CSV table of C-alpha atoms and ligand atoms in Angstrom, one decimal:
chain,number,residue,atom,x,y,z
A,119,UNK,CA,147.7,166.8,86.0
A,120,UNK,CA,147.1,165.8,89.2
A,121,UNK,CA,144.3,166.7,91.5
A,122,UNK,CA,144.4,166.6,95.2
A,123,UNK,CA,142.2,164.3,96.7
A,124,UNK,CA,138.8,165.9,97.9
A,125,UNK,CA,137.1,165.4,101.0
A,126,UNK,CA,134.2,163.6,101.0
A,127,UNK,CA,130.6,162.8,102.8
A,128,UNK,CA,130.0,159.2,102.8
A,129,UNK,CA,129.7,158.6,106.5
A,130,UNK,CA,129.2,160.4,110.0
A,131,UNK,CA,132.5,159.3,111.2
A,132,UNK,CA,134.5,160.8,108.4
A,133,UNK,CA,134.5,164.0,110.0
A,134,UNK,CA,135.9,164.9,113.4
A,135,UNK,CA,133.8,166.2,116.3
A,136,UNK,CA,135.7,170.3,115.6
A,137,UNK,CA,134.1,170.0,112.6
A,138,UNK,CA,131.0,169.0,113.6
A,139,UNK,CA,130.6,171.6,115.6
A,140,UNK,CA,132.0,174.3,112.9
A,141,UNK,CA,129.3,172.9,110.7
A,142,UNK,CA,126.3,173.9,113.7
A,143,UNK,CA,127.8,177.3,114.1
A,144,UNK,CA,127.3,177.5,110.4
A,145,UNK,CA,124.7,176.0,110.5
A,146,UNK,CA,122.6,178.4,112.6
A,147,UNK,CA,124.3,181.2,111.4
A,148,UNK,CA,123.1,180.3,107.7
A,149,UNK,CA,119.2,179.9,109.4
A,150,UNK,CA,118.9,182.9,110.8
A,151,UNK,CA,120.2,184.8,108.0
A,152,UNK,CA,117.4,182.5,106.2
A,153,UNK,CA,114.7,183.1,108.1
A,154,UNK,CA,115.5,187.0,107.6
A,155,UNK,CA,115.1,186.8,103.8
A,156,UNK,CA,118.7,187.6,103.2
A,157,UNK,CA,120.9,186.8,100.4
A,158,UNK,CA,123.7,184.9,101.0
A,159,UNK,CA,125.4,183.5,98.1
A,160,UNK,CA,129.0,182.0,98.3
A,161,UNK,CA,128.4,178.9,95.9
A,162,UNK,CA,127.4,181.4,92.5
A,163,UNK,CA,128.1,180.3,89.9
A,164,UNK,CA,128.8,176.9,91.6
A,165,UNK,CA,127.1,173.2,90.7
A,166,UNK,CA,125.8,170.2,92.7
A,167,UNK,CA,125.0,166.9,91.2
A,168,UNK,CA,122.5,164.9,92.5
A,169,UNK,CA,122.5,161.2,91.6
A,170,UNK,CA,119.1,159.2,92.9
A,171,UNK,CA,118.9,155.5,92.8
A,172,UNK,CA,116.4,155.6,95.3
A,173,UNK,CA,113.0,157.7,95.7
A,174,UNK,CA,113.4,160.9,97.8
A,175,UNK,CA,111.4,163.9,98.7
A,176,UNK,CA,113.2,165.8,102.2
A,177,UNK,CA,116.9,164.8,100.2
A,178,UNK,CA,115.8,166.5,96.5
A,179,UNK,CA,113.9,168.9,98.3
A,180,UNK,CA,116.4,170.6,100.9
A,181,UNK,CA,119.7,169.7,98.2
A,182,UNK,CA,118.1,171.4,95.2
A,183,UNK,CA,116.6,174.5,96.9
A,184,UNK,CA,119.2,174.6,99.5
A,185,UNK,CA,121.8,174.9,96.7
A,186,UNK,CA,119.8,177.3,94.6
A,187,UNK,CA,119.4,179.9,97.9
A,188,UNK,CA,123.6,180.0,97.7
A,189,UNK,CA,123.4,180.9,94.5
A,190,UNK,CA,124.6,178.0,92.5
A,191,UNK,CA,122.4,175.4,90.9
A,192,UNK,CA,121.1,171.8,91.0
A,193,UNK,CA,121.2,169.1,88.1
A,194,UNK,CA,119.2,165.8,89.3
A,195,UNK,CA,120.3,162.6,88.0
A,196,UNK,CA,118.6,159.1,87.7
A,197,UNK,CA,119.7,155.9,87.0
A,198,UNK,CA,116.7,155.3,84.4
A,199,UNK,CA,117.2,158.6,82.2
A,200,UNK,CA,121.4,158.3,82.3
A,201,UNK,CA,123.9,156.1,81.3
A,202,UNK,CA,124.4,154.4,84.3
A,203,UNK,CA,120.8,152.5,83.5
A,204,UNK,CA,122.5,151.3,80.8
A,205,UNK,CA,125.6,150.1,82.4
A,206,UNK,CA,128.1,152.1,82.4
A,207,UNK,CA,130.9,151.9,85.1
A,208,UNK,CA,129.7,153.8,88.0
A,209,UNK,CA,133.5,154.6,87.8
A,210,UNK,CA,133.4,156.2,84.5
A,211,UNK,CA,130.5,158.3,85.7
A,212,UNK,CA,132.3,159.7,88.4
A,213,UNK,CA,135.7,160.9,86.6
A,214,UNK,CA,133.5,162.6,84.1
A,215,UNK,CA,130.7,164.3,86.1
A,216,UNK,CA,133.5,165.5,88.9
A,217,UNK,CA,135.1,167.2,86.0
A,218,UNK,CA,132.2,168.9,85.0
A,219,UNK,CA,131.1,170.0,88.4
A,220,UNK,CA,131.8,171.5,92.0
A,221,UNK,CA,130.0,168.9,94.4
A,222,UNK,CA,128.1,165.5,94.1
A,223,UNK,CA,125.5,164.0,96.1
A,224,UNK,CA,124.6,160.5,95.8
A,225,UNK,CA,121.7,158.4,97.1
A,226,UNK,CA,122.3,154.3,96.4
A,227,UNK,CA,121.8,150.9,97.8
A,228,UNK,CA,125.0,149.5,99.0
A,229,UNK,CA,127.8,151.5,100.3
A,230,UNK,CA,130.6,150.4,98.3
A,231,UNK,CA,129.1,151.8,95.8
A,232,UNK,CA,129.6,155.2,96.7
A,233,UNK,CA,132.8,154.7,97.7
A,234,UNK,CA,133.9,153.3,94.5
A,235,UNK,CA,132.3,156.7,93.3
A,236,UNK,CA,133.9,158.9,95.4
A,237,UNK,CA,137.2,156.9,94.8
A,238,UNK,CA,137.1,158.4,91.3
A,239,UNK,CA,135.4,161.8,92.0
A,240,UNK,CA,138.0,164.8,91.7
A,241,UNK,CA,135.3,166.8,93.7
A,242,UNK,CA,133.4,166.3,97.3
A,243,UNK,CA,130.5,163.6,97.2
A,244,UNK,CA,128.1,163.3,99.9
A,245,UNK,CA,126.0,160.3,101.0
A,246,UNK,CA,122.2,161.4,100.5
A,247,UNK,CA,121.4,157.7,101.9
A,248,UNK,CA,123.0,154.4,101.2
A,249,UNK,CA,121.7,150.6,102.6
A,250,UNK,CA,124.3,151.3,105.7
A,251,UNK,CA,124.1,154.9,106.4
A,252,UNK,CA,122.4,158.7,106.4
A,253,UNK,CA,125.1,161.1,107.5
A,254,UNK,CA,123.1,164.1,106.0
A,255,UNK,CA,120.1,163.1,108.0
A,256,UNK,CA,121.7,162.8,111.4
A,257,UNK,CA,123.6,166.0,110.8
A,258,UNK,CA,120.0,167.8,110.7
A,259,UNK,CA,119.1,165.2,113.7
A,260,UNK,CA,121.8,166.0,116.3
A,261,UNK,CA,121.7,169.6,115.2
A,262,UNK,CA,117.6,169.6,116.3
A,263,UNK,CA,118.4,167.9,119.2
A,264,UNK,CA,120.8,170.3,120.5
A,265,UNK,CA,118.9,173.0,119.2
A,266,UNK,CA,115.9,171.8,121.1
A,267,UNK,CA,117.4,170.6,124.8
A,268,UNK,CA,121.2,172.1,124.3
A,269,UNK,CA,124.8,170.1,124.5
A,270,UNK,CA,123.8,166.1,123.9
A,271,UNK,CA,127.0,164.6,125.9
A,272,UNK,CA,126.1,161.7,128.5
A,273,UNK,CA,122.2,162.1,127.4
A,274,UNK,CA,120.7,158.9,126.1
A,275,UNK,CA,118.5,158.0,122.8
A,276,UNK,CA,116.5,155.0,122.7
A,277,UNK,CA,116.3,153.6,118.9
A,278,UNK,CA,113.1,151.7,118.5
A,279,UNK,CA,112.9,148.7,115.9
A,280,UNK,CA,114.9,147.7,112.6
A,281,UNK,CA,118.8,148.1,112.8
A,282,UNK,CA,119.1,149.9,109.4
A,283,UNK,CA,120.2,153.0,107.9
A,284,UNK,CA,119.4,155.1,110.5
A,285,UNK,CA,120.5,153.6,113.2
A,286,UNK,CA,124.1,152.4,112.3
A,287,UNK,CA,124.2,156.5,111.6
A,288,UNK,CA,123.5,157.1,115.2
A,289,UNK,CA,125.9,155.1,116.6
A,290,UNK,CA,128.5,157.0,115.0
A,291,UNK,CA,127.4,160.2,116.0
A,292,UNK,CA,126.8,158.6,120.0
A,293,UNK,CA,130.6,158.1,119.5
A,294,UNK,CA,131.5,161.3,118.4
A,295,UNK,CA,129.2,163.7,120.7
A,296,UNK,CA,129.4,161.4,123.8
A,297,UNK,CA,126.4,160.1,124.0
A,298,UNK,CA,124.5,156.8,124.4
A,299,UNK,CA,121.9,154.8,122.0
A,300,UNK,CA,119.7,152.0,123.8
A,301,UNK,CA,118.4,150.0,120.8
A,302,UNK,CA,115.2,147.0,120.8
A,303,UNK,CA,114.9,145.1,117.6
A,304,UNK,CA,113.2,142.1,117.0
A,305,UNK,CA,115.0,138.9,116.7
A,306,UNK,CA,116.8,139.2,112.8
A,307,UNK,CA,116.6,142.6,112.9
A,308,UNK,CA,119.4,143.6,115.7
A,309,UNK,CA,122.7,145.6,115.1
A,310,UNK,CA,125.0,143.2,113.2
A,311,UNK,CA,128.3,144.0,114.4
A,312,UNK,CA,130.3,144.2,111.2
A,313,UNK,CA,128.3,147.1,110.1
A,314,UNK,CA,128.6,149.1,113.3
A,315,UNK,CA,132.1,148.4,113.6
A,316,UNK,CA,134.8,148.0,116.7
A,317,UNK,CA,134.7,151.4,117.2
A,318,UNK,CA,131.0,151.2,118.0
A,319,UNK,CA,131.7,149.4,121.5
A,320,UNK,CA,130.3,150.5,124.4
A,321,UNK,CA,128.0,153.5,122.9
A,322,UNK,CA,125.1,151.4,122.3
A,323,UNK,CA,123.0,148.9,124.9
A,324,UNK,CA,120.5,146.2,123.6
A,325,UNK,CA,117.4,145.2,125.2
A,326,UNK,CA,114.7,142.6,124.4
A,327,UNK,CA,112.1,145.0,125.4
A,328,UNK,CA,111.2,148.6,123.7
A,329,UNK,CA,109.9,149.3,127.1
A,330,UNK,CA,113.3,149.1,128.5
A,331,UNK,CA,115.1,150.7,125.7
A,332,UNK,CA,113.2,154.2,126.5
A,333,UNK,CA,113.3,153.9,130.4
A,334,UNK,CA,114.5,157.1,130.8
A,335,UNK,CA,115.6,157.9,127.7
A,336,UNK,CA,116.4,161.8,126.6
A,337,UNK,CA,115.2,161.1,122.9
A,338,UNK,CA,113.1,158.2,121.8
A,339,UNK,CA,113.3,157.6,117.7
A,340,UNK,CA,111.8,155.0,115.4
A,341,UNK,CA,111.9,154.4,111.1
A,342,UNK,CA,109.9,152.6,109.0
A,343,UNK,CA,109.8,149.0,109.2
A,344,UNK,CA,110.6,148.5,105.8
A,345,UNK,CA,113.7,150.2,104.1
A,346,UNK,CA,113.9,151.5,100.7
A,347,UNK,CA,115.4,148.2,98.9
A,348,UNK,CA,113.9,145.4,101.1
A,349,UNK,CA,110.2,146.0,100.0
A,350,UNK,CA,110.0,142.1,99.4
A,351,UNK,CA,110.5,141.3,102.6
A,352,UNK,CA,107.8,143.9,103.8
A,353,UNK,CA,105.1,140.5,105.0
A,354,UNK,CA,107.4,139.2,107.0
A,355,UNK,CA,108.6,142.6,109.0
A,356,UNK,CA,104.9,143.7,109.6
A,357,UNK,CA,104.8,140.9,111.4
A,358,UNK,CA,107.5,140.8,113.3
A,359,UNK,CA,107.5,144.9,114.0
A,360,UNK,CA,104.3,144.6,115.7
A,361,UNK,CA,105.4,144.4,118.7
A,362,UNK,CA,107.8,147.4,118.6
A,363,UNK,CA,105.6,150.5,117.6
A,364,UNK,CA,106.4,154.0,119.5
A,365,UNK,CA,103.4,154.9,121.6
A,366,UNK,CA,102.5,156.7,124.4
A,367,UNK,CA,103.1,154.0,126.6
A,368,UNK,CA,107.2,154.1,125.3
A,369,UNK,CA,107.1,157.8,125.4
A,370,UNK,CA,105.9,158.0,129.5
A,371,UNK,CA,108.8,155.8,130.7
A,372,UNK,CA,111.4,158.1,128.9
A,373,UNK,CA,111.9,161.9,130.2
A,374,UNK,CA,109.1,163.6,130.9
A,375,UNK,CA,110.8,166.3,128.5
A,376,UNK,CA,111.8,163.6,125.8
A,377,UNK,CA,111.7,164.3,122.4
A,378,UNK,CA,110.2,162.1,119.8
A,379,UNK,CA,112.0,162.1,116.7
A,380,UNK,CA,111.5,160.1,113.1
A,381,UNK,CA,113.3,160.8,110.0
A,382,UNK,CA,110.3,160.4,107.8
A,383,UNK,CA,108.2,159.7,105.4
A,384,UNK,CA,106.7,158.0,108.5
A,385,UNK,CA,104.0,155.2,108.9
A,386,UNK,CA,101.4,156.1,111.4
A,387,UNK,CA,100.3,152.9,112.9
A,388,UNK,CA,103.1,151.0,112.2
A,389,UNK,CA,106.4,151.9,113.4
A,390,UNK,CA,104.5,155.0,115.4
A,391,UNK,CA,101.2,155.7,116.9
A,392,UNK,CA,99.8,159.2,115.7
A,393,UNK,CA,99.2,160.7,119.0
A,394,UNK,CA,103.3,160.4,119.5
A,395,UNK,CA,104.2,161.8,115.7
A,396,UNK,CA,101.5,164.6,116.3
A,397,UNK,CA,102.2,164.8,119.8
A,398,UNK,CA,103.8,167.6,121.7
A,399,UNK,CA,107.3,165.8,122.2
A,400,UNK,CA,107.3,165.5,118.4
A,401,UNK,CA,109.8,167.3,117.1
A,402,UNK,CA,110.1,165.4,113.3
A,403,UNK,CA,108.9,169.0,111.5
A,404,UNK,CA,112.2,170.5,112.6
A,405,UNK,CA,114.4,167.5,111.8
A,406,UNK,CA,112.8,168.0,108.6
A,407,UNK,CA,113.4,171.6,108.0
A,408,UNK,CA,117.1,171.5,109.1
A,409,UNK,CA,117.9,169.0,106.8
A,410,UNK,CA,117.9,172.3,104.3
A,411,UNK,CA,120.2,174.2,106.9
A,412,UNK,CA,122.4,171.7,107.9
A,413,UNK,CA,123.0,170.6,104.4
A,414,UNK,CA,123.6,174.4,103.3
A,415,UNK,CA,126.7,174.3,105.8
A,416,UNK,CA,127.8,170.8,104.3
A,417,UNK,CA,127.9,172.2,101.2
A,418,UNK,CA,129.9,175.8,102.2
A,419,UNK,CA,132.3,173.9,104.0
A,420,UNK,CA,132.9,171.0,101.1
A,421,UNK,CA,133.3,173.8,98.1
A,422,UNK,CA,134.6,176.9,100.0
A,423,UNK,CA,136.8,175.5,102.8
A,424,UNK,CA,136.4,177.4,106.4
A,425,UNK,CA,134.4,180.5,106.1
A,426,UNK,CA,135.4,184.1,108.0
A,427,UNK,CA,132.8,185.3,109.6
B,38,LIG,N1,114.5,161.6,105.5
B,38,LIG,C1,114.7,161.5,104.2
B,38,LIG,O1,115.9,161.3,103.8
B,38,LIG,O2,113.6,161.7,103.4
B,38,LIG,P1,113.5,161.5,101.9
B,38,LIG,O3,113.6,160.0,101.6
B,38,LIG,O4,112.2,162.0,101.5
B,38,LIG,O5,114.7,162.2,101.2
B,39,LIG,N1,115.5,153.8,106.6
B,39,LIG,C1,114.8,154.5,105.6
B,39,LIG,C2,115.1,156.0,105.7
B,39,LIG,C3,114.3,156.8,104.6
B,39,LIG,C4,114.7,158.3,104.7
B,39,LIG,C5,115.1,154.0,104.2
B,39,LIG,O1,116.3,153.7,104.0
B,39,LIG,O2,114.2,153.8,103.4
């Protein structure tokens, strides 16, 4: 029999900027009805998969309750207490959990290897963090940002420190909305241009300095110094960090109404001074909290298609 191919998750730039914005219009529509205690239930009887090679609070969190509030449920999955600890073909996994059910969401280390996943899934699967990228984060981030100062075209963010996850994830969405990242890494840490791709050119400036990176900048964003993955190496990047921790002297050369925003878990006294984190300008509480609204839309639109409303 075959199955037509589903759509899938695994990067910002999979999706078109129409849908983008039909996901925020779904998005808030899904929060208010949230915040006003009503049910709303379109994935009953419906299942999501949650696959985590990597350590996660915001991710289980807003995926396991998010699904639960529309009605369907959540089954977490880890490499230790499944087959895949004991080698079997992350292939093989995927044709036979995406027969058994509606929706998959994966957090790994390398990107392939959610690709090679979703090559053999018969149902959506979402990136819940890979090595290269965080789609699901940056949909909750560029949702809070427009939620917070309105339409993001032509506005700048400055990206503070390592070239990781995060920040490739950024890039994409600069390209999409129409705006512009300013980025300051130390030296070995910088955008590597295979990652980011061609299509990256020209929405992303470097600087030497993090003091020129957030001269006036719109939104000024940092992440840990160390990435889930590249612990060893954590010695070496303290040091080399040091010099390029967000603090209030970043934050008064950007707009005087720039946000601060951090995926988290964040480091106070590393990557970011408190006063900044727990500042006024800090708006990383939010970020967090739409991840579960954003996600809700993600996961409407992937098993029910386009919604009336
Ligand atoms: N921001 C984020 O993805 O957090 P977790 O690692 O806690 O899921
Ligand atoms: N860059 C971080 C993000 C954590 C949510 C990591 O990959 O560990």
């Amino acid at each position: 029999m075959t199955v037509p191919a589903p759509r899938h998750f695994l990067q910002f730039g999979d999706f078109s900027r129409e849908e983008f914005d039909y996901l925020f219009e779904r998005t808030r529509w899904i929060k208010q009805r949230f915040k006003r205690y009503e049910l709303y239930q379109p994935l009953r009887d419906r299942t999501l998969a949650m696959v985590f090679e990597k350590a996660s609070t915001r991710t289980r969190v807003s995926f396991e309750a998010g699904m639960n509030q529309l009605g369907g449920i959540a089954i977490n999955l880890t490499r230790g207490d499944t087959q895949l600890g004991r080698g079997e073909p992350i292939e093989d996994v995927a044709r036979v959990v995406s027969r058994m059910v509606d929706v998959i969401m994966i957090r790994t280390f390398g990107q392939t290897l959610i690709e090679r996943f979703a090559a053999h899934s018969r149902v959506p699967v979402i990136n819940g963090l890979t090595n290269e990228y965080h789609p699901c984060q940056i949909l909750a981030d560029v949702y809070t940002w427009i939620e917070h100062r309105g339409a993001v075209a032509g506005r700048t963010i400055a990206w503070i420190g390592d070239a990781n996850n995060m920040f490739y994830t950024w890039v994409q969405a600069a390209r999409i909305f129409g705006f512009h990242v300013n980025v300051a890494s130390p030296p070995g840490y910088a955008i590597d241009p295979a990652i980011a791709g061609p299509a990256a050119e020209g929405h992303y400036t470097r600087f030497a300095k993090p003091i020129d990176a957030c001269r006036g900048a719109d939104v000024v964003t940092t992440d840990v110094w160390t990435s889930m993955g590249f612990e060893a190496e954590n010695e070496v990047r303290m040091r080399a960090f040091a010099p390029f921790q967000v603090s209030a002297d970043l934050m008064r050369v950007a707009q005087p109404d720039a946000l601060f925003m951090h995926c988290l878990p964040a480091h106070r006294g590393e990557e970011v001074t408190a006063d900044v984190i727990d500042g006024p300008q800090s708006v990383v509480w939010d970020e967090a909290e739409n991840r579960l609204h954003a996600q809700k839309a993600l996961l409407e639109y992937l098993v029910c298609g386009r919604v009336a409303v």
